[in-house]
Structure formats: C-alpha cells, structure tokens
Coordinates of C-alpha atoms in Angstrom, one line a residue:
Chain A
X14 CA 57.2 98.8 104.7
X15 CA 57.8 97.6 101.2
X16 CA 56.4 94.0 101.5
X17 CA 55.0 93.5 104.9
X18 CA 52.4 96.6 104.7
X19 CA 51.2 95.8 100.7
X20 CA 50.6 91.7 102.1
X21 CA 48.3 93.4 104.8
X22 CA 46.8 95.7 102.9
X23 CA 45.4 92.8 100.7
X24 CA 44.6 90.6 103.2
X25 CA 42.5 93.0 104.4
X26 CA 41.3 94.3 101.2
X27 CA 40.3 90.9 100.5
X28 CA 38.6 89.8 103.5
X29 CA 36.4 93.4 103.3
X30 CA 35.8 91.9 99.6
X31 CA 34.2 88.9 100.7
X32 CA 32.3 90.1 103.0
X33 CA 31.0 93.4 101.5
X34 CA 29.1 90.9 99.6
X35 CA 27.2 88.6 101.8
X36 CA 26.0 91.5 104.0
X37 CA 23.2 92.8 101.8
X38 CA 22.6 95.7 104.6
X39 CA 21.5 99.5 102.5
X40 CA 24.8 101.1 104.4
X41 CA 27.5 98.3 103.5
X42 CA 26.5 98.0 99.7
X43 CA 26.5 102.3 99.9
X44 CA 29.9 101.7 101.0
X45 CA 30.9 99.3 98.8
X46 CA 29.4 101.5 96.0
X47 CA 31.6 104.3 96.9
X48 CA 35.0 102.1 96.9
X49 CA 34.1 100.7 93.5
X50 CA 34.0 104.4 92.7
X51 CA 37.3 104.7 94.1
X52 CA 38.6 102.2 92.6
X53 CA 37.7 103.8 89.2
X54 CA 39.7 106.7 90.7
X55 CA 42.3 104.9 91.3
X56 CA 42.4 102.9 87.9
X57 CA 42.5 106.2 85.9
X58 CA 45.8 107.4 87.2
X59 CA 47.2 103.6 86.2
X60 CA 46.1 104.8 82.4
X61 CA 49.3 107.7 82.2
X62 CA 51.8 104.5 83.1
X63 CA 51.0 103.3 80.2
X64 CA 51.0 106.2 77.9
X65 CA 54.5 106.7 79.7
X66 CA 55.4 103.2 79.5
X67 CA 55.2 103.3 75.5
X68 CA 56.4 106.6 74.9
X69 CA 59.3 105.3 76.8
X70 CA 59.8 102.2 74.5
X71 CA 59.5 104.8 71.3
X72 CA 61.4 107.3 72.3
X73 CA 64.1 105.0 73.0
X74 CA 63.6 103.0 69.5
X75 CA 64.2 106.8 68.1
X76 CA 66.9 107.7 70.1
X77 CA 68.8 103.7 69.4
X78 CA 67.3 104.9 65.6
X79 CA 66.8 101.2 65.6
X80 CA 64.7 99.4 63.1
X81 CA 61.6 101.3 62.0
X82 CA 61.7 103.7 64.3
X83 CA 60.6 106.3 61.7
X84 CA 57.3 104.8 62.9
X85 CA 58.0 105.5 66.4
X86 CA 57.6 109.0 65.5
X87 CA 54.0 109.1 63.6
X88 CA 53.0 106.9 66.9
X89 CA 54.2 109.6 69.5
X90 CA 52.6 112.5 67.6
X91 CA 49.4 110.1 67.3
X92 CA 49.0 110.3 71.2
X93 CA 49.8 113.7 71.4
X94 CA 47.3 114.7 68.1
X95 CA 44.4 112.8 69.8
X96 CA 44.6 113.9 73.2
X97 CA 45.4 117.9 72.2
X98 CA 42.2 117.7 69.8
X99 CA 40.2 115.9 72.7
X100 CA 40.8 118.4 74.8
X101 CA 40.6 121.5 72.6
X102 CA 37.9 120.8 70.4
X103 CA 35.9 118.2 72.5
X104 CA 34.7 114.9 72.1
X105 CA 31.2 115.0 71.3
X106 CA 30.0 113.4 68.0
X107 CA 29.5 116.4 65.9
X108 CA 31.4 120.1 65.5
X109 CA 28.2 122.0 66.9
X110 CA 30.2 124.7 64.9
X111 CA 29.9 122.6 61.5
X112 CA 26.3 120.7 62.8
X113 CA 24.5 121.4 59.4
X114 CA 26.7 119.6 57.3
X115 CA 27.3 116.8 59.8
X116 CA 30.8 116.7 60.4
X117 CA 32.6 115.0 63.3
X118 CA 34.7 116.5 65.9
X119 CA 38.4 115.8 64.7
X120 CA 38.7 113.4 67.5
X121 CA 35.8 111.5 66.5
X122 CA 36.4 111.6 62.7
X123 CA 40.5 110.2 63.8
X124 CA 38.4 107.4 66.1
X125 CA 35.8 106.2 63.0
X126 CA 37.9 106.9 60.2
X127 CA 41.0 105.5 61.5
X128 CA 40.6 103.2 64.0
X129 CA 37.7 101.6 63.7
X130 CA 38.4 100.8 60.5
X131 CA 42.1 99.7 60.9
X132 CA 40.5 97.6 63.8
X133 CA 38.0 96.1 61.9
X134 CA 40.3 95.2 59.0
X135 CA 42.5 93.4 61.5
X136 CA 40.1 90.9 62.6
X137 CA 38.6 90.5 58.8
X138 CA 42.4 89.5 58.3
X139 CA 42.5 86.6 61.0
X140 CA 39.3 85.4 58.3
X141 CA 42.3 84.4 55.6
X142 CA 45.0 83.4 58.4
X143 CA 42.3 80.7 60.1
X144 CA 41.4 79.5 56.7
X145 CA 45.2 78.1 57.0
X146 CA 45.1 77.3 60.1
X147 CA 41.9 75.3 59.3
X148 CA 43.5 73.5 56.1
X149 CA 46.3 72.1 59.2
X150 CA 43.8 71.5 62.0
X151 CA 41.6 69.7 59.6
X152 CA 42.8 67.0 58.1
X153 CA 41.0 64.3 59.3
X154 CA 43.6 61.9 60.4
X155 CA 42.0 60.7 63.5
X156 CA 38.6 60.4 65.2
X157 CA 39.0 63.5 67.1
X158 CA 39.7 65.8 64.6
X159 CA 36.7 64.3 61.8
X160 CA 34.8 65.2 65.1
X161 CA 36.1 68.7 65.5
X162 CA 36.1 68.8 60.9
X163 CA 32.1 67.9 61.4
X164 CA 31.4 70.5 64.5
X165 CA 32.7 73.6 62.6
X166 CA 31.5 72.3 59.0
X167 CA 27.9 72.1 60.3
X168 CA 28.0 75.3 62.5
X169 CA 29.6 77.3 59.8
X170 CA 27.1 76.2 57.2
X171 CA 24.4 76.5 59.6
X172 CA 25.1 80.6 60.0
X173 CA 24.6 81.3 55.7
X174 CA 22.1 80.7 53.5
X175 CA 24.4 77.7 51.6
X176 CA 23.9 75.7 54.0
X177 CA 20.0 75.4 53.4
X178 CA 20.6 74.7 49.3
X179 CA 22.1 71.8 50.5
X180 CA 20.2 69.1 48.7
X181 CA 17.6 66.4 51.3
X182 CA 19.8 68.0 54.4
X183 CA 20.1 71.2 53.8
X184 CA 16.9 72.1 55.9
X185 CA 18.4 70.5 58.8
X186 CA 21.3 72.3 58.7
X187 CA 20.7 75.1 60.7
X188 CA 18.7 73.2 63.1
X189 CA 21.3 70.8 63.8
X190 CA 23.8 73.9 64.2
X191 CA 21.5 75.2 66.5
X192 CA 21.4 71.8 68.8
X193 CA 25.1 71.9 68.6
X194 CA 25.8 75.1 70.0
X195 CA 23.2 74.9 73.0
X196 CA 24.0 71.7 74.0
X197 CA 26.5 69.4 73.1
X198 CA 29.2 72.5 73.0
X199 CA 27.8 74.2 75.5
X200 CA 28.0 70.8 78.2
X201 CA 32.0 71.4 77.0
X202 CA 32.4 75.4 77.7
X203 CA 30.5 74.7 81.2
X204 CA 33.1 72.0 81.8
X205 CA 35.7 74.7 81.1
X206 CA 34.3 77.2 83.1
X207 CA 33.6 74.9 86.2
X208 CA 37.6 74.4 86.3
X209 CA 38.4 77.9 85.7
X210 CA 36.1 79.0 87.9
X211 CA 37.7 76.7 90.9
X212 CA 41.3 77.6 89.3
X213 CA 40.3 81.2 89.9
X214 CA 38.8 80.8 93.5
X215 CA 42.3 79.1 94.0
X216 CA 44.2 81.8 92.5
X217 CA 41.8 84.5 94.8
X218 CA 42.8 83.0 98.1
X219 CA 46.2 82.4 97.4
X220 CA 46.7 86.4 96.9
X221 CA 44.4 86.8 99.8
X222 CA 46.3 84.8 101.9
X223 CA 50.0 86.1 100.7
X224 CA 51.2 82.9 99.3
X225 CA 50.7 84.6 95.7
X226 CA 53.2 87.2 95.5
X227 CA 54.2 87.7 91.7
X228 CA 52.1 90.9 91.1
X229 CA 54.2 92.5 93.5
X230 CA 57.1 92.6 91.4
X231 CA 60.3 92.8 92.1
X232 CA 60.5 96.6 92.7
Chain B
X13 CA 32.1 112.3 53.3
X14 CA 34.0 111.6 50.7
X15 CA 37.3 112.7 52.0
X16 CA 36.7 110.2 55.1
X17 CA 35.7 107.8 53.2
X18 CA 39.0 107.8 51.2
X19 CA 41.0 108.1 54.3
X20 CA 39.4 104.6 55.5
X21 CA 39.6 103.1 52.4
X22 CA 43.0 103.4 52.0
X23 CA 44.0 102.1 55.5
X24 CA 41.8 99.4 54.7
X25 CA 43.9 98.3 51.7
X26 CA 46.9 99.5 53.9
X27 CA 46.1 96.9 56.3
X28 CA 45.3 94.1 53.4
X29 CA 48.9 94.4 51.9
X30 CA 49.9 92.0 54.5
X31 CA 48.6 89.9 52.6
X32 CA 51.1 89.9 50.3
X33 CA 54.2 90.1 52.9
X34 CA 54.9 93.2 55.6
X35 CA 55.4 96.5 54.3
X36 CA 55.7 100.2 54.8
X37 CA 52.0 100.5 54.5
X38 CA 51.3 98.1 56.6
X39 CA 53.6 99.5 59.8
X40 CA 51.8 103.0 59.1
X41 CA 48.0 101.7 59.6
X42 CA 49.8 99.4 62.4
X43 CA 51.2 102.5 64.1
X44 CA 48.3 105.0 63.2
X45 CA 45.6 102.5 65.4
X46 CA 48.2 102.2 68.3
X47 CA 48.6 105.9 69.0
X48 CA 44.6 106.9 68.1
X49 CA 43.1 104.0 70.2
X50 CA 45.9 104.9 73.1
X51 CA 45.1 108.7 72.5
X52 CA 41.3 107.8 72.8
X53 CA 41.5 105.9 75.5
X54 CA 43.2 108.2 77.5
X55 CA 40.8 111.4 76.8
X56 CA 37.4 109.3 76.9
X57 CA 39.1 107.6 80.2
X58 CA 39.3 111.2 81.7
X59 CA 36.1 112.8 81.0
X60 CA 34.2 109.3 81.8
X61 CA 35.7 108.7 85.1
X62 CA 38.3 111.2 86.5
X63 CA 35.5 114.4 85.8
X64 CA 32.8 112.7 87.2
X65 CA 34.4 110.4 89.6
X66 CA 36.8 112.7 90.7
X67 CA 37.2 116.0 89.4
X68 CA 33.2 117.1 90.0
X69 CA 32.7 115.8 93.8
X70 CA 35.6 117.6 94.8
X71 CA 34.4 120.6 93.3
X72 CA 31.4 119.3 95.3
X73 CA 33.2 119.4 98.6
X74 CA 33.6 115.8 98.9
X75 CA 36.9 115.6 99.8
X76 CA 36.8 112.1 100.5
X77 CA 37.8 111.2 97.0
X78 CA 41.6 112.6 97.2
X79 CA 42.1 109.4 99.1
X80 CA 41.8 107.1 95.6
X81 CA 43.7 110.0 94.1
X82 CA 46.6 109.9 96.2
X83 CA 47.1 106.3 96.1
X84 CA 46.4 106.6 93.0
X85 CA 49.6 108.9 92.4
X86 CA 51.9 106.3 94.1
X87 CA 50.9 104.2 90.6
X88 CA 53.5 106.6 88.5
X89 CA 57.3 106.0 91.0
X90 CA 57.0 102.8 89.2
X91 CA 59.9 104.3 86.9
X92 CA 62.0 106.0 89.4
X93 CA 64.0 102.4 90.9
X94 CA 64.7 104.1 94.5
X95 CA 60.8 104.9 94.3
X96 CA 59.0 102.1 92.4
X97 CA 58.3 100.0 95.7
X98 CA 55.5 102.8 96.4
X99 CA 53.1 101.3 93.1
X100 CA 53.1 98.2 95.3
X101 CA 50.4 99.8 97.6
X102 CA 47.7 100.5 94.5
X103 CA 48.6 96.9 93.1
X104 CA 48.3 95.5 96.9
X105 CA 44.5 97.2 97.3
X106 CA 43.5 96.5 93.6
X107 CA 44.3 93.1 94.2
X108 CA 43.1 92.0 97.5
X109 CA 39.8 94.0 97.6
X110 CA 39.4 92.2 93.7
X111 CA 40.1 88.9 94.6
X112 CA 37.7 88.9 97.9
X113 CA 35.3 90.7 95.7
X114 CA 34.9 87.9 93.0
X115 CA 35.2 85.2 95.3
X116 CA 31.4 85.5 96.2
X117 CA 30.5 86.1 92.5
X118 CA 33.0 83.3 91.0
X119 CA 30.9 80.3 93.4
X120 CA 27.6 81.8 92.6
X121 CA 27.8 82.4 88.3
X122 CA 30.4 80.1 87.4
X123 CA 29.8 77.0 89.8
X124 CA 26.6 76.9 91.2
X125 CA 24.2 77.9 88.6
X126 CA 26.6 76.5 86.1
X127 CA 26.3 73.3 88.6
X128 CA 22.2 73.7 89.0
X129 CA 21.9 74.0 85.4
X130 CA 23.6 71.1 84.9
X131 CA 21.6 68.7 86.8
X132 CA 18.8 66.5 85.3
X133 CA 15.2 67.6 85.9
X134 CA 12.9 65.6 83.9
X135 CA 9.8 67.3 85.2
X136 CA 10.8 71.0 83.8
X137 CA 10.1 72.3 80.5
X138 CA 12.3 73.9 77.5
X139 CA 12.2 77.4 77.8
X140 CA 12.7 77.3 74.0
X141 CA 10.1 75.3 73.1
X142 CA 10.1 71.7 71.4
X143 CA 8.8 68.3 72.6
X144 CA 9.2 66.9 76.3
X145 CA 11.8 63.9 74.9
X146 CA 14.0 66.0 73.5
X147 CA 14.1 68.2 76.4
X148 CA 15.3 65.3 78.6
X149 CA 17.4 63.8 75.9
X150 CA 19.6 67.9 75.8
X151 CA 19.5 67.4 79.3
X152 CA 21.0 63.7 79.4
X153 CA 23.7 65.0 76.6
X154 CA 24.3 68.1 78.6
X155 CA 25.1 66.3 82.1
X156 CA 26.9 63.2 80.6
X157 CA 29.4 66.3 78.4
X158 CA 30.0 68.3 81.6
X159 CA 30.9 65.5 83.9
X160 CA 33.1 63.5 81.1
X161 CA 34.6 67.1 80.4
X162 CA 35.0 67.5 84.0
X163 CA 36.7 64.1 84.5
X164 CA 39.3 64.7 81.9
X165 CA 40.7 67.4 83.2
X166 CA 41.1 65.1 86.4
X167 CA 44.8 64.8 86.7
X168 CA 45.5 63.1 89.9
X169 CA 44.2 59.7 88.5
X170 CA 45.6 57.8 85.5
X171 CA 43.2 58.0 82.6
X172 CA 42.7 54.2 82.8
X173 CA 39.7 51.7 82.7
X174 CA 36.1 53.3 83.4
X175 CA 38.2 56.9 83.4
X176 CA 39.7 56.4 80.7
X177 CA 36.1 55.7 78.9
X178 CA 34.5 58.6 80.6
X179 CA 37.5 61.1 79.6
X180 CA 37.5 60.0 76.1
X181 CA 33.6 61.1 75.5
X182 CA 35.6 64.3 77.2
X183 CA 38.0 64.6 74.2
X184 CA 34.6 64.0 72.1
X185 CA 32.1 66.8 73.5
X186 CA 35.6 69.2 73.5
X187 CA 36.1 68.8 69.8
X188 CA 32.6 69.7 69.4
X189 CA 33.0 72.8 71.4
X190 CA 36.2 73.5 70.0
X191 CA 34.6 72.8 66.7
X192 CA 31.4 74.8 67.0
X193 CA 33.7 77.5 68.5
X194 CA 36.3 77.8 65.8
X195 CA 33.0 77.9 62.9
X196 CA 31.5 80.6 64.9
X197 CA 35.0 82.4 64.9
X198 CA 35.3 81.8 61.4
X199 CA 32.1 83.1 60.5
X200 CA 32.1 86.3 62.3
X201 CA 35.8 86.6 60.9
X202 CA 34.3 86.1 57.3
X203 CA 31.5 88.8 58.1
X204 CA 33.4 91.3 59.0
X205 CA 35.9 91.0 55.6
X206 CA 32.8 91.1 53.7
X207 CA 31.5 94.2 55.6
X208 CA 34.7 95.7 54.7
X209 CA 34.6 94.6 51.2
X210 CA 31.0 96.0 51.2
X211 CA 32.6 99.1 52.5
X212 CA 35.2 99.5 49.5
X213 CA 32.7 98.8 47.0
X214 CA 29.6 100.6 47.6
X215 CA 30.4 103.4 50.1
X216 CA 33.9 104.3 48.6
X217 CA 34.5 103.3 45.3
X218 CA 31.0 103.4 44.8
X219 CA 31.0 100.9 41.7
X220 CA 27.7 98.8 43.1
X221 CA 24.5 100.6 44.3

C-alpha cells in the first residue's frame, strides 16, 4: 500500500508514457492531451506545499527568534500582501479604475517594481563576483586554461564594439567569435548533451523499472 | 512614475550594498523578492492553470477533472508523519508517466538529431552561407570535437595511448566551450549591470538625458 502500489503506479505510468508517443493515432494523442492537462492539475496543488513548506521554516525562525528573524516577518506578510491584492484587486496590467493615468494594479506595480528589479540586480551582481572568479580561473598556468583565457577573451570582445577598435584584428574579432560559438564550442555542448541525454534515458528506466526509489522518500 | 521609480531605485542600491559586506539592506531586498516572487507565483499559478484547467470545466460539467484534483490533495499529508506516505501516489504518477514520456523525446532531440547533425556530409551546403571549404572544414572540426569530447568522458578504459590523444583534443574543444560559455555569461552579466546603471541614471535620478 505505501510502496508496492506507488512502484506500480509508475511502472505503469511509465510504460503508458512511452507509448502514448509512438502511437500518433487522433484518439491517443486526445488522450494524452487531456493527462498533460491533468497533470497541470495536479502540479498546482504541489504549489501550497511550498508556500506551507516556507512559512513553516519562518514561522519557526520567529518563534526560535533566531538570527534575523525580524526578516522572517516582512517575508510572511510579503506572501500574504501579494496573494490578498491578487485576488482582490486582480492581476491585470493596469487599475481599469486609474487607466488614464496608467497605473498598475498593486500586484503588478509589487511584481515590476520590486521583483523584477531586485531580480535583475541579482544577476548584474554575479557580473563583479565572475570578474573574481575569472582573475582565479585565468591565470594561464597551463595549456588548458590559455585555451579556456583565449575562448572567453575572443567571445567576450567579439559581443562589444571594442573588440572591432582593435588595431589589424579587430575586424576579425567578431567573426572569429562567431566561428567559435557555432562550431568548435558547440562540437563540446553536443558532447555534453549526448552523455546527459544517455545518463537521463538511464535515470528514466531505472524509475520505470523500480530500481530508482529515492523520490519516494522516506515517508 | 516617479514614486515607482524610487521604490526600484532604492532596492537596486539595496541589493548593490553587498558589495561592500552583508547588511540590513541587503536581507530586506533579499526577503522582499522571496515573498513577492512566491506570492506571484502562487496567484498567476491559480488563474493560469487551476481556473482554466480546473475550476472552468467543472463548472462545465466535466467532472472528469476531480480525478487530478484529488490526487492532487494527497500532495499536502506530506506534513502530517502518520499521513505523509499518501504524497507518494502524486510523486509515483508525476514520475513514471514523466520518465516514459521523455524517453521518446530524450532519443529523438538529444541523440539522434544531435547524432545526424554530427555526421560529415560533404555534399550539403551551409545554411548560413559562406564558401563550400569552410563548410566541410566546420564540419570536420565539429565531428572530430564531439567524438574526442565523447571519448573523454569514456571511463571504463584508461586514458592511455591513442585514447589518451583523442581525450586530450577532449580537454581542448571543452575549454573552448567552457570558455566561449563563461564570455557569454559574462557578457550578458555585464549587460544587465549596465541596464541597471542605465536605470539609476536616466530613468531615476534623471542626471543624463
């Protein structure tokens, strides 16, 4: 009941899988339409877990009072602010109330204004922390890495105008990135992929055939 | 506008402070983007696919679709221990049904047409244009990177004699990837910080034009 049944279940899940998709007939792709619908169903109510799941973790950080957990707070009435203005005031682009002046819904003015911009700022950060990162990986102490120091030199100039002011190469620059990315780097990622592709196909049948059982948990 | 602007102005410079070391500012922007991207998520989740998906053909009559939703329920005993073996069932179907599902797709995209791309054919022609000898000189480079690639990450073998070789131009056409692949990253990381900055100085501050 609380192994046997959930190893069946994806054995047969699985086996329907495969073969929903090498029977091209109208009626079994409607069908397999309709449980990828379900299984959008089915993936909402996994969203609430992890609303739970972090409100759990906060709450407790408030209760414990343990470090920071002043944060904790301004987190948990985050959630709550976004999904009560969602629902009460909608989540269309503009107030149709406040249309003439062009102001957003409060929920979309909290997602522009505050995350997208918080977002955006995070990644624009990782530009200072790989400059380090760089300055370590970089030093060209072998043949590998004066390869890897020439690869990123060339494709990095190659993306800005610099590059070209380059004096006698600096026309090729961009070129060369170009030849770089669609072919010599691009034999490498499709090296990559071919073994994570037959890792994956590995992976797939070893959960098909139950010898995979980590996702289960230990619940 | 104004007022919005200022509001992401300052969480920009909230979130640049870590520059200089971790501070209260910081944890508030930190905080702020957890609970309005979790918030989002959760509304936009819910009118995009439990109303339509749902909510709408039940209204319908199409009962069929309180099947997903009930196994979907058996998702939430996950916190109540005497309970928590009922999320197995969701995780068993997600699972198999997923796997079976992308073991068709995984053979076709990522191994044979990665495969079929892959192999020389002299007698085609670039779909990007250019002259017939370079065309079969990319192809050359391509097929000799993916097979040394391929036979470096060939473990069961010792990397010795002609493997050893052939694995070696492996290490070579990775560090080019990994190169080409860390200046892209860069780049796109230095575009965005000069968006940003762009941001702060003309839409905000207003001090350029």
């Amino acid at each position: 009941m609380k192994t046997t049944i959930p190893l069946i279940i994806v054995l047969v899940g699985g086996i329907i899988g495969i073969i929903f998709q090498f029977i091209p007939h109208e009626f079994v792709q409607t069908i397999n339409d309709e449980i990828l619908n379900y299984f959008r169903v089915l993936s909402f109510f996994a969203l609430p877990l992890g609303i739970v799941s972090i409100l759990m973790v906060h709450t407790g950080k408030i209760r414990r009072k343990a470090q920071h957990w002043q944060y904790s707070i301004i987190l948990i009435l985050t959630i709550f602010f976004m999904i009560v203005t969602g629902f009460v005031f909608g989540t269309d682009r503009f107030d149709p109330r406040l249309a003439n002046y062009g102001w957003n819904t409060i929920f979309m003015f909290m997602f522009q204004q505050v995350q997208i911009p918080i977002e955006s700022t995070m990644f624009s950060l990782l530009a200072f922390y790989i400059s380090t990162a760089a300055y370590r990986a970089f030093r060209a102490r072998s043949k590998e890495a004066t390869i890897l120091l020439v690869a990123s030199l060339i494709v990095m100039l190659g993306q800005v105008s610099v590059g070209q002011m380059i004096p006698i190469i600096g026309d090729y620059i961009p070129v060369i990135s170009n030849w770089i990315m669609s072919n010599p780097n691009m034999a490498a990622k499709r090296g990559i992929l071919l073994g994570v592709a037959l890792g994956m196909l590995g992976t797939s049948l070893k959960i098909i055939l139950g010898i995979e059982r980590a996702y289960l948990g230990r619940a | 506008m104004f007022l919005a602007y200022t509001i992401a102005g300052l969480l920009t410079l909230f979130v640049y402070s870590f520059l200089y070391k971790d501070n209260p500012f910081y944890r508030l922007a930190e905080h702020l983007v957890v609970g309005v991207s979790l918030g989002f998520g959760f509304v936009y989740s819910f009118q995009q696919i439990f109303i339509p998906f749902c909510w709408n053909p039940l209204m319908e009559g199409h009962y069929d679709v309180l099947i997903p939703a009930l196994i979907g329920l058996m998702w939430w005993p996950r916190f109540i221990p005497k309970w928590a073996w009922l999320s197995r069932y969701p995780i068993a179907l997600t699972m198999g049904f997923f796997s079976g599902f992308s073991i068709p797709n995984t053979i076709q995209a990522s191994i044979l047409v990665q495969v079929q791309h892959t192999m020389l054919n002299f007698a085609g022609t670039s779909p990007y244009g250019g002259s017939q000898a370079l065309y079969i000189f990319n192809q050359i480079v391509i097929f000799i990177g993916v097979f040394s690639v391929l036979i470096y990450f060939y473990f069961s073998k010792p990397h010795k004699g002609a493997l050893g070789h052939i694995s070696k131009i492996g290490i070579w056409y990775l560090m080019i990837g990994f190169g080409a692949t860390f200046g892209f990253t860069v780049m796109g990381r230095i575009s965005l910080l000069i968006g940003r900055l762009q941001f702060i100085i003309t839409d905000w501050l207003q001090i350029v034009h």
